[in-house]
PDB file of C-alpha atoms and ligand atoms in Angstrom:
ATOM      1  CA  MET R   1      37.158 -41.654 -12.444  1.00  0.00           C
ATOM      2  CA  THR R   2      35.956 -44.233  -9.970  1.00  0.00           C
ATOM      3  CA  LEU R   3      38.452 -46.598  -8.475  1.00  0.00           C
ATOM      4  CA  GLN R   4      37.440 -50.205  -9.089  1.00  0.00           C
ATOM      5  CA  PRO R   5      39.076 -52.903  -6.920  1.00  0.00           C
ATOM      6  CA  ASP R   6      40.948 -54.370  -9.904  1.00  0.00           C
ATOM      7  CA  THR R   7      42.219 -50.889 -10.801  1.00  0.00           C
ATOM      8  CA  PHE R   8      43.577 -50.452  -7.288  1.00  0.00           C
ATOM      9  CA  LYS R   9      45.300 -53.852  -7.543  1.00  0.00           C
ATOM     10  CA  SER R  10      46.936 -52.732 -10.810  1.00  0.00           C
ATOM     11  CA  LEU R  11      47.974 -49.430  -9.240  1.00  0.00           C
ATOM     12  CA  VAL R  12      49.756 -51.181  -6.399  1.00  0.00           C
ATOM     13  CA  LYS R  13      51.282 -53.825  -8.673  1.00  0.00           C
ATOM     14  CA  VAL R  14      52.590 -51.380 -11.279  1.00  0.00           C
ATOM     15  CA  ALA R  15      53.864 -48.933  -8.649  1.00  0.00           C
ATOM     16  CA  ALA R  16      55.743 -51.722  -6.850  1.00  0.00           C
ATOM     17  CA  GLU R  17      57.167 -53.086 -10.100  1.00  0.00           C
ATOM     18  CA  GLN R  18      58.323 -49.640 -11.206  1.00  0.00           C
ATOM     19  CA  VAL R  19      60.069 -48.995  -7.883  1.00  0.00           C
ATOM     20  CA  ILE R  20      61.751 -52.398  -8.073  1.00  0.00           C
ATOM     21  CA  ALA R  21      62.839 -51.696 -11.671  1.00  0.00           C
ATOM     22  CA  SER R  22      64.270 -48.328 -10.543  1.00  0.00           C
ATOM     23  CA  ALA R  23      66.352 -49.791  -7.720  1.00  0.00           C
ATOM     24  CA  GLY R  24      69.633 -49.391  -9.607  1.00  0.00           C
ATOM     25  CA  GLU R  25      68.946 -45.758 -10.437  1.00  0.00           C
ATOM     26  CA  LEU R  26      67.809 -44.966  -6.865  1.00  0.00           C
ATOM     27  CA  THR R  27      70.915 -46.594  -5.437  1.00  0.00           C
ATOM     28  CA  ALA R  28      73.169 -44.630  -7.787  1.00  0.00           C
ATOM     29  CA  LEU R  29      71.501 -41.380  -6.709  1.00  0.00           C
ATOM     30  CA  ASP R  30      71.941 -42.315  -3.046  1.00  0.00           C
ATOM     31  CA  GLN R  31      75.592 -43.222  -3.662  1.00  0.00           C
ATOM     32  CA  ALA R  32      76.179 -39.626  -4.758  1.00  0.00           C
ATOM     33  CA  ILE R  33      74.736 -37.864  -1.684  1.00  0.00           C
ATOM     34  CA  GLY R  34      73.889 -40.614   0.827  1.00  0.00           C
ATOM     35  CA  ASP R  35      74.922 -44.146   1.721  1.00  0.00           C
ATOM     36  CA  GLY R  36      73.801 -45.939  -1.427  1.00  0.00           C
ATOM     37  CA  ASP R  37      70.968 -48.002   0.035  1.00  0.00           C
ATOM     38  CA  HIS R  38      67.817 -46.232  -1.178  1.00  0.00           C
ATOM     39  CA  GLY R  39      67.311 -48.596  -4.131  1.00  0.00           C
ATOM     40  CA  THR R  40      67.736 -51.769  -2.085  1.00  0.00           C
ATOM     41  CA  ASN R  41      65.600 -50.337   0.745  1.00  0.00           C
ATOM     42  CA  MET R  42      62.742 -49.509  -1.592  1.00  0.00           C
ATOM     43  CA  LYS R  43      63.085 -52.761  -3.556  1.00  0.00           C
ATOM     44  CA  ARG R  44      62.856 -54.806  -0.349  1.00  0.00           C
ATOM     45  CA  GLY R  45      59.783 -52.883   0.790  1.00  0.00           C
ATOM     46  CA  PHE R  46      57.890 -53.063  -2.467  1.00  0.00           C
ATOM     47  CA  GLU R  47      58.708 -56.738  -2.960  1.00  0.00           C
ATOM     48  CA  ALA R  48      57.027 -57.266   0.427  1.00  0.00           C
ATOM     49  CA  VAL R  49      54.037 -55.217  -0.788  1.00  0.00           C
ATOM     50  CA  LEU R  50      53.843 -57.379  -3.938  1.00  0.00           C
ATOM     51  CA  GLY R  51      53.880 -60.459  -1.702  1.00  0.00           C
ATOM     52  CA  LYS R  52      50.740 -59.143   0.023  1.00  0.00           C
ATOM     53  CA  LEU R  53      49.016 -58.022  -3.180  1.00  0.00           C
ATOM     54  CA  ASP R  54      46.207 -60.581  -2.962  1.00  0.00           C
ATOM     55  CA  THR R  55      45.372 -59.541   0.613  1.00  0.00           C
ATOM     56  CA  ILE R  56      45.694 -55.828  -0.182  1.00  0.00           C
ATOM     57  CA  SER R  57      43.405 -56.063  -3.201  1.00  0.00           C
ATOM     58  CA  THR R  58      40.575 -57.653  -1.201  1.00  0.00           C
ATOM     59  CA  GLN R  59      40.665 -55.066   1.601  1.00  0.00           C
ATOM     60  CA  PRO R  60      38.615 -51.857   1.653  1.00  0.00           C
ATOM     61  CA  LEU R  61      40.713 -48.973   0.332  1.00  0.00           C
ATOM     62  CA  ASP R  62      41.448 -47.461   3.759  1.00  0.00           C
ATOM     63  CA  GLU R  63      42.607 -50.807   5.153  1.00  0.00           C
ATOM     64  CA  ALA R  64      44.598 -51.574   2.003  1.00  0.00           C
ATOM     65  CA  LEU R  65      46.516 -48.294   2.289  1.00  0.00           C
ATOM     66  CA  LYS R  66      47.257 -49.038   5.944  1.00  0.00           C
ATOM     67  CA  THR R  67      48.505 -52.528   5.091  1.00  0.00           C
ATOM     68  CA  ILE R  68      50.876 -50.982   2.548  1.00  0.00           C
ATOM     69  CA  GLY R  69      52.053 -48.475   5.165  1.00  0.00           C
ATOM     70  CA  LYS R  70      52.668 -51.134   7.823  1.00  0.00           C
ATOM     71  CA  THR R  71      54.503 -53.322   5.322  1.00  0.00           C
ATOM     72  CA  LEU R  72      56.790 -50.464   4.268  1.00  0.00           C
ATOM     73  CA  VAL R  73      57.503 -49.486   7.899  1.00  0.00           C
ATOM     74  CA  MET R  74      58.507 -53.074   8.644  1.00  0.00           C
ATOM     75  CA  THR R  75      60.615 -53.724   5.560  1.00  0.00           C
ATOM     76  CA  VAL R  76      62.111 -50.620   3.900  1.00  0.00           C
ATOM     77  CA  GLY R  77      64.389 -49.406   6.699  1.00  0.00           C
ATOM     78  CA  GLY R  78      66.543 -46.280   6.505  1.00  0.00           C
ATOM     79  CA  ALA R  79      64.974 -42.859   6.855  1.00  0.00           C
ATOM     80  CA  SER R  80      62.642 -43.464   3.941  1.00  0.00           C
ATOM     81  CA  GLY R  81      60.877 -46.543   5.404  1.00  0.00           C
ATOM     82  CA  PRO R  82      59.155 -44.803   8.318  1.00  0.00           C
ATOM     83  CA  LEU R  83      58.438 -41.797   6.076  1.00  0.00           C
ATOM     84  CA  TYR R  84      56.788 -43.714   3.218  1.00  0.00           C
ATOM     85  CA  GLY R  85      55.127 -45.910   5.853  1.00  0.00           C
ATOM     86  CA  SER R  86      53.686 -42.823   7.560  1.00  0.00           C
ATOM     87  CA  PHE R  87      52.438 -41.539   4.217  1.00  0.00           C
ATOM     88  CA  PHE R  88      50.360 -44.654   3.507  1.00  0.00           C
ATOM     89  CA  LEU R  89      49.216 -45.143   7.120  1.00  0.00           C
ATOM     90  CA  ALA R  90      47.945 -41.554   7.306  1.00  0.00           C
ATOM     91  CA  ALA R  91      46.382 -41.738   3.839  1.00  0.00           C
ATOM     92  CA  GLY R  92      44.586 -44.914   4.958  1.00  0.00           C
ATOM     93  CA  GLU R  93      43.326 -43.208   8.116  1.00  0.00           C
ATOM     94  CA  ALA R  94      42.115 -40.259   6.056  1.00  0.00           C
ATOM     95  CA  MET R  95      40.463 -42.503   3.443  1.00  0.00           C
ATOM     96  CA  ALA R  96      37.808 -43.810   5.841  1.00  0.00           C
ATOM     97  CA  GLY R  97      34.464 -42.292   4.886  1.00  0.00           C
ATOM     98  CA  LYS R  98      35.908 -40.488   1.844  1.00  0.00           C
ATOM     99  CA  THR R  99      35.311 -40.997  -1.859  1.00  0.00           C
ATOM    100  CA  LEU R 100      37.597 -40.781  -4.857  1.00  0.00           C
ATOM    101  CA  PRO R 101      38.324 -38.783  -6.890  1.00  0.00           C
ATOM    102  CA  GLU R 102      36.546 -35.988  -4.956  1.00  0.00           C
ATOM    103  CA  ASP R 103      38.654 -36.420  -1.834  1.00  0.00           C
ATOM    104  CA  LEU R 104      41.912 -37.347  -3.537  1.00  0.00           C
ATOM    105  CA  ALA R 105      43.735 -34.139  -2.581  1.00  0.00           C
ATOM    106  CA  ASP R 106      42.474 -34.474   0.998  1.00  0.00           C
ATOM    107  CA  VAL R 107      43.677 -38.072   1.335  1.00  0.00           C
ATOM    108  CA  PHE R 108      47.019 -37.413  -0.407  1.00  0.00           C
ATOM    109  CA  GLY R 109      47.451 -34.281   1.728  1.00  0.00           C
ATOM    110  CA  SER R 110      47.075 -36.315   4.916  1.00  0.00           C
ATOM    111  CA  GLY R 111      49.904 -38.539   3.723  1.00  0.00           C
ATOM    112  CA  VAL R 112      52.097 -35.536   2.911  1.00  0.00           C
ATOM    113  CA  ASN R 113      51.426 -33.971   6.325  1.00  0.00           C
ATOM    114  CA  ALA R 114      52.402 -37.212   8.024  1.00  0.00           C
ATOM    115  CA  VAL R 115      55.756 -37.282   6.175  1.00  0.00           C
ATOM    116  CA  SER R 116      56.389 -33.678   7.164  1.00  0.00           C
ATOM    117  CA  ALA R 117      55.509 -34.358  10.819  1.00  0.00           C
ATOM    118  CA  ARG R 118      57.518 -37.562  11.026  1.00  0.00           C
ATOM    119  CA  GLY R 119      60.537 -36.114   9.207  1.00  0.00           C
ATOM    120  CA  ARG R 120      60.269 -32.660  10.808  1.00  0.00           C
ATOM    121  CA  SER R 121      60.809 -31.483   7.265  1.00  0.00           C
ATOM    122  CA  HIS R 122      59.348 -29.039   4.801  1.00  0.00           C
ATOM    123  CA  VAL R 123      59.500 -28.232   1.125  1.00  0.00           C
ATOM    124  CA  GLY R 124      62.864 -26.872  -0.061  1.00  0.00           C
ATOM    125  CA  GLU R 125      65.056 -29.188   2.046  1.00  0.00           C
ATOM    126  CA  LYS R 126      65.889 -31.577  -0.832  1.00  0.00           C
ATOM    127  CA  THR R 127      63.753 -34.544   0.194  1.00  0.00           C
ATOM    128  CA  MET R 128      60.805 -36.565  -1.069  1.00  0.00           C
ATOM    129  CA  LEU R 129      58.603 -33.658   0.092  1.00  0.00           C
ATOM    130  CA  ASP R 130      59.958 -31.602  -2.799  1.00  0.00           C
ATOM    131  CA  VAL R 131      57.976 -33.899  -5.097  1.00  0.00           C
ATOM    132  CA  LEU R 132      55.059 -34.796  -2.815  1.00  0.00           C
ATOM    133  CA  VAL R 133      54.136 -31.174  -1.954  1.00  0.00           C
ATOM    134  CA  PRO R 134      54.067 -29.892  -5.579  1.00  0.00           C
ATOM    135  CA  VAL R 135      52.011 -32.950  -6.593  1.00  0.00           C
ATOM    136  CA  LEU R 136      49.571 -32.136  -3.780  1.00  0.00           C
ATOM    137  CA  GLU R 137      49.327 -28.536  -5.003  1.00  0.00           C
ATOM    138  CA  THR R 138      48.510 -29.751  -8.514  1.00  0.00           C
ATOM    139  CA  LEU R 139      45.888 -32.158  -7.148  1.00  0.00           C
ATOM    140  CA  LYS R 140      44.273 -29.333  -5.187  1.00  0.00           C
ATOM    141  CA  ALA R 141      44.315 -26.912  -8.111  1.00  0.00           C
ATOM    142  CA  ASP R 142      43.455 -29.226 -10.963  1.00  0.00           C
ATOM    143  CA  VAL R 143      41.180 -31.993  -9.606  1.00  0.00           C
ATOM    144  CA  GLY R 144      38.350 -32.471 -12.074  1.00  0.00           C
ATOM    145  CA  ARG R 145      40.366 -31.220 -15.056  1.00  0.00           C
ATOM    146  CA  ALA R 146      40.499 -33.572 -18.014  1.00  0.00           C
ATOM    147  CA  ASP R 147      44.293 -33.280 -18.177  1.00  0.00           C
ATOM    148  CA  LEU R 148      44.873 -33.849 -14.437  1.00  0.00           C
ATOM    149  CA  ILE R 149      46.982 -36.975 -14.945  1.00  0.00           C
ATOM    150  CA  GLU R 150      49.274 -35.272 -17.451  1.00  0.00           C
ATOM    151  CA  ARG R 151      49.665 -32.252 -15.158  1.00  0.00           C
ATOM    152  CA  VAL R 152      50.509 -34.451 -12.185  1.00  0.00           C
ATOM    153  CA  ARG R 153      53.069 -36.349 -14.251  1.00  0.00           C
ATOM    154  CA  THR R 154      54.760 -33.144 -15.415  1.00  0.00           C
ATOM    155  CA  THR R 155      54.655 -31.630 -11.920  1.00  0.00           C
ATOM    156  CA  ALA R 156      56.481 -34.653 -10.498  1.00  0.00           C
ATOM    157  CA  SER R 157      59.173 -34.691 -13.224  1.00  0.00           C
ATOM    158  CA  GLU R 158      59.846 -30.965 -12.929  1.00  0.00           C
ATOM    159  CA  ALA R 159      59.885 -31.188  -9.125  1.00  0.00           C
ATOM    160  CA  VAL R 160      62.597 -33.856  -9.224  1.00  0.00           C
ATOM    161  CA  GLU R 161      64.792 -31.634 -11.406  1.00  0.00           C
ATOM    162  CA  ARG R 162      64.298 -28.714  -9.005  1.00  0.00           C
ATOM    163  CA  THR R 163      66.013 -30.750  -6.248  1.00  0.00           C
ATOM    164  CA  VAL R 164      69.314 -30.610  -8.192  1.00  0.00           C
ATOM    165  CA  PRO R 165      70.346 -27.047  -7.195  1.00  0.00           C
ATOM    166  CA  MET R 166      69.006 -27.460  -3.641  1.00  0.00           C
ATOM    167  CA  GLN R 167      71.262 -27.945  -0.625  1.00  0.00           C
ATOM    168  CA  ALA R 168      69.991 -30.751   1.615  1.00  0.00           C
ATOM    169  CA  THR R 169      69.127 -29.672   5.136  1.00  0.00           C
ATOM    170  CA  LYS R 170      67.434 -32.919   6.228  1.00  0.00           C
ATOM    171  CA  GLY R 171      68.507 -36.546   6.121  1.00  0.00           C
ATOM    172  CA  ARG R 172      71.902 -38.028   5.433  1.00  0.00           C
ATOM    173  CA  ALA R 173      72.586 -35.753   2.436  1.00  0.00           C
ATOM    174  CA  SER R 174      72.579 -32.745   4.806  1.00  0.00           C
ATOM    175  CA  PHE R 175      75.889 -34.023   6.257  1.00  0.00           C
ATOM    176  CA  LEU R 176      77.481 -33.047   2.929  1.00  0.00           C
ATOM    177  CA  GLY R 177      76.491 -29.398   3.253  1.00  0.00           C
ATOM    178  CA  ALA R 178      77.081 -27.534  -0.011  1.00  0.00           C
ATOM    179  CA  ARG R 179      78.409 -30.740  -1.619  1.00  0.00           C
ATOM    180  CA  SER R 180      74.823 -32.024  -1.756  1.00  0.00           C
ATOM    181  CA  ILE R 181      74.161 -29.374  -4.424  1.00  0.00           C
ATOM    182  CA  GLY R 182      74.168 -30.591  -8.036  1.00  0.00           C
ATOM    183  CA  HIS R 183      72.458 -33.960  -7.537  1.00  0.00           C
ATOM    184  CA  VAL R 184      68.892 -35.280  -7.716  1.00  0.00           C
ATOM    185  CA  ASP R 185      67.546 -36.289  -4.306  1.00  0.00           C
ATOM    186  CA  PRO R 186      66.984 -40.081  -4.226  1.00  0.00           C
ATOM    187  CA  GLY R 187      63.722 -39.887  -2.257  1.00  0.00           C
ATOM    188  CA  ALA R 188      62.373 -37.201  -4.574  1.00  0.00           C
ATOM    189  CA  ARG R 189      63.096 -39.533  -7.479  1.00  0.00           C
ATOM    190  CA  SER R 190      61.420 -42.549  -5.818  1.00  0.00           C
ATOM    191  CA  SER R 191      58.337 -40.423  -5.092  1.00  0.00           C
ATOM    192  CA  CYS R 192      58.287 -39.447  -8.757  1.00  0.00           C
ATOM    193  CA  VAL R 193      58.532 -43.111  -9.813  1.00  0.00           C
ATOM    194  CA  LEU R 194      55.514 -43.926  -7.611  1.00  0.00           C
ATOM    195  CA  VAL R 195      53.487 -40.959  -8.870  1.00  0.00           C
ATOM    196  CA  HIS R 196      54.312 -41.745 -12.514  1.00  0.00           C
ATOM    197  CA  ALA R 197      53.320 -45.394 -12.046  1.00  0.00           C
ATOM    198  CA  VAL R 198      49.920 -44.312 -10.709  1.00  0.00           C
ATOM    199  CA  CYS R 199      49.501 -41.887 -13.631  1.00  0.00           C
ATOM    200  CA  SER R 200      50.347 -44.534 -16.241  1.00  0.00           C
ATOM    201  CA  THR R 201      48.005 -47.091 -14.705  1.00  0.00           C
ATOM    202  CA  LEU R 202      45.087 -44.661 -14.503  1.00  0.00           C
ATOM    203  CA  GLU R 203      45.659 -43.644 -18.129  1.00  0.00           C
ATOM    204  CA  ALA R 204      45.637 -47.263 -19.226  1.00  0.00           C
ATOM    205  CA  ARG R 205      42.614 -48.218 -17.065  1.00  0.00           C
ATOM    206  CA  PRO R 206      40.458 -45.124 -16.517  1.00  0.00           C
TER     207      PRO R 206
HETATM  208  P1  ADP M   1      68.836 -43.295   4.642  1.00  0.00           P
HETATM  209  O1  ADP M   1      69.025 -41.831   4.370  1.00  0.00           O
HETATM  210  O2  ADP M   1      68.568 -43.580   6.090  1.00  0.00           O
HETATM  211  O3  ADP M   1      69.937 -44.112   4.064  1.00  0.00           O
HETATM  212  P2  ADP M   1      67.188 -43.874   2.338  1.00  0.00           P
HETATM  213  O4  ADP M   1      68.446 -43.828   1.575  1.00  0.00           O
HETATM  214  O5  ADP M   1      66.316 -45.062   2.104  1.00  0.00           O
HETATM  215  O6  ADP M   1      67.456 -43.712   3.898  1.00  0.00           O
HETATM  216  O7  ADP M   1      66.301 -42.591   1.984  1.00  0.00           O
HETATM  217  C1  ADP M   1      66.880 -41.336   1.744  1.00  0.00           C
HETATM  218  C2  ADP M   1      65.795 -40.366   1.326  1.00  0.00           C
HETATM  219  O8  ADP M   1      64.872 -40.154   2.387  1.00  0.00           O
HETATM  220  C3  ADP M   1      66.328 -38.981   0.990  1.00  0.00           C
HETATM  221  O9  ADP M   1      66.744 -38.923  -0.358  1.00  0.00           O
HETATM  222  C4  ADP M   1      65.142 -38.071   1.278  1.00  0.00           C
HETATM  223  O10 ADP M   1      64.325 -37.888   0.139  1.00  0.00           O
HETATM  224  C5  ADP M   1      64.358 -38.845   2.317  1.00  0.00           C
HETATM  225  N1  ADP M   1      64.472 -38.229   3.624  1.00  0.00           N
HETATM  226  C6  ADP M   1      65.494 -38.346   4.508  1.00  0.00           C
HETATM  227  N2  ADP M   1      65.230 -37.636   5.618  1.00  0.00           N
HETATM  228  C7  ADP M   1      64.039 -37.026   5.426  1.00  0.00           C
HETATM  229  C8  ADP M   1      63.190 -36.148   6.203  1.00  0.00           C
HETATM  230  N3  ADP M   1      63.552 -35.750   7.422  1.00  0.00           N
HETATM  231  N4  ADP M   1      62.019 -35.755   5.653  1.00  0.00           N
HETATM  232  C9  ADP M   1      61.639 -36.150   4.430  1.00  0.00           C
HETATM  233  N5  ADP M   1      62.373 -36.978   3.669  1.00  0.00           N
HETATM  234  C10 ADP M   1      63.541 -37.406   4.146  1.00  0.00           C
HETATM  235 MG1   MG M   2      70.412 -44.135   2.044  1.00  0.00          MG
END
């Protein structure tokens, strides 16, 4: 798998479109355990990313990731904006001098660490990290395997479902205490939508 510029453009386009298409679902999830804005926050951010798609697709990969990060920081808002922004900014920083797919886990891991540092959060607290960390583990364990994409897809789906019995200890949902139990975390779901979009695009355009 080598990442051609037109493949990267498709990755960004499909990921943004999938997030935008999921806005209603993300909002419904956030209505249950938050303030009901996660869908509109993410839609606003990824519409801004789509608006910069031509610029993003002509930039080197490290710069392109940073442009996505800056755009999300400026437009998403809420808790998730700075967190997703940090993910892409740090992944862009880490991308310089690296190659894909060899360094994929390294680059993705830098993004995950940045979310954890920014959010002062860890796995098991019912946040987007409960999808991002398991996906990172699968990338580390399975890079180079022929079925990597399928394993990443399944990891993300299963990780979302594992947020249901968790009690939130970070973010707005933590205000609910035990009442946060029994619901999917909205940010975990949006991370899954992004990961699945990347998987589908890479399957269609290896
Ligand atoms: P807000 O909570 O400010 O309304 P959003 O609704 O856009 O922001 O995003 C909520 C999501 O952000 C949560 O579902 C959770 O996944 C994620 N989140 C919130 N706080 C943290 C944190 N400290 N670390 C990681 N993720 C977090
Ligand atoms: Mg919210």
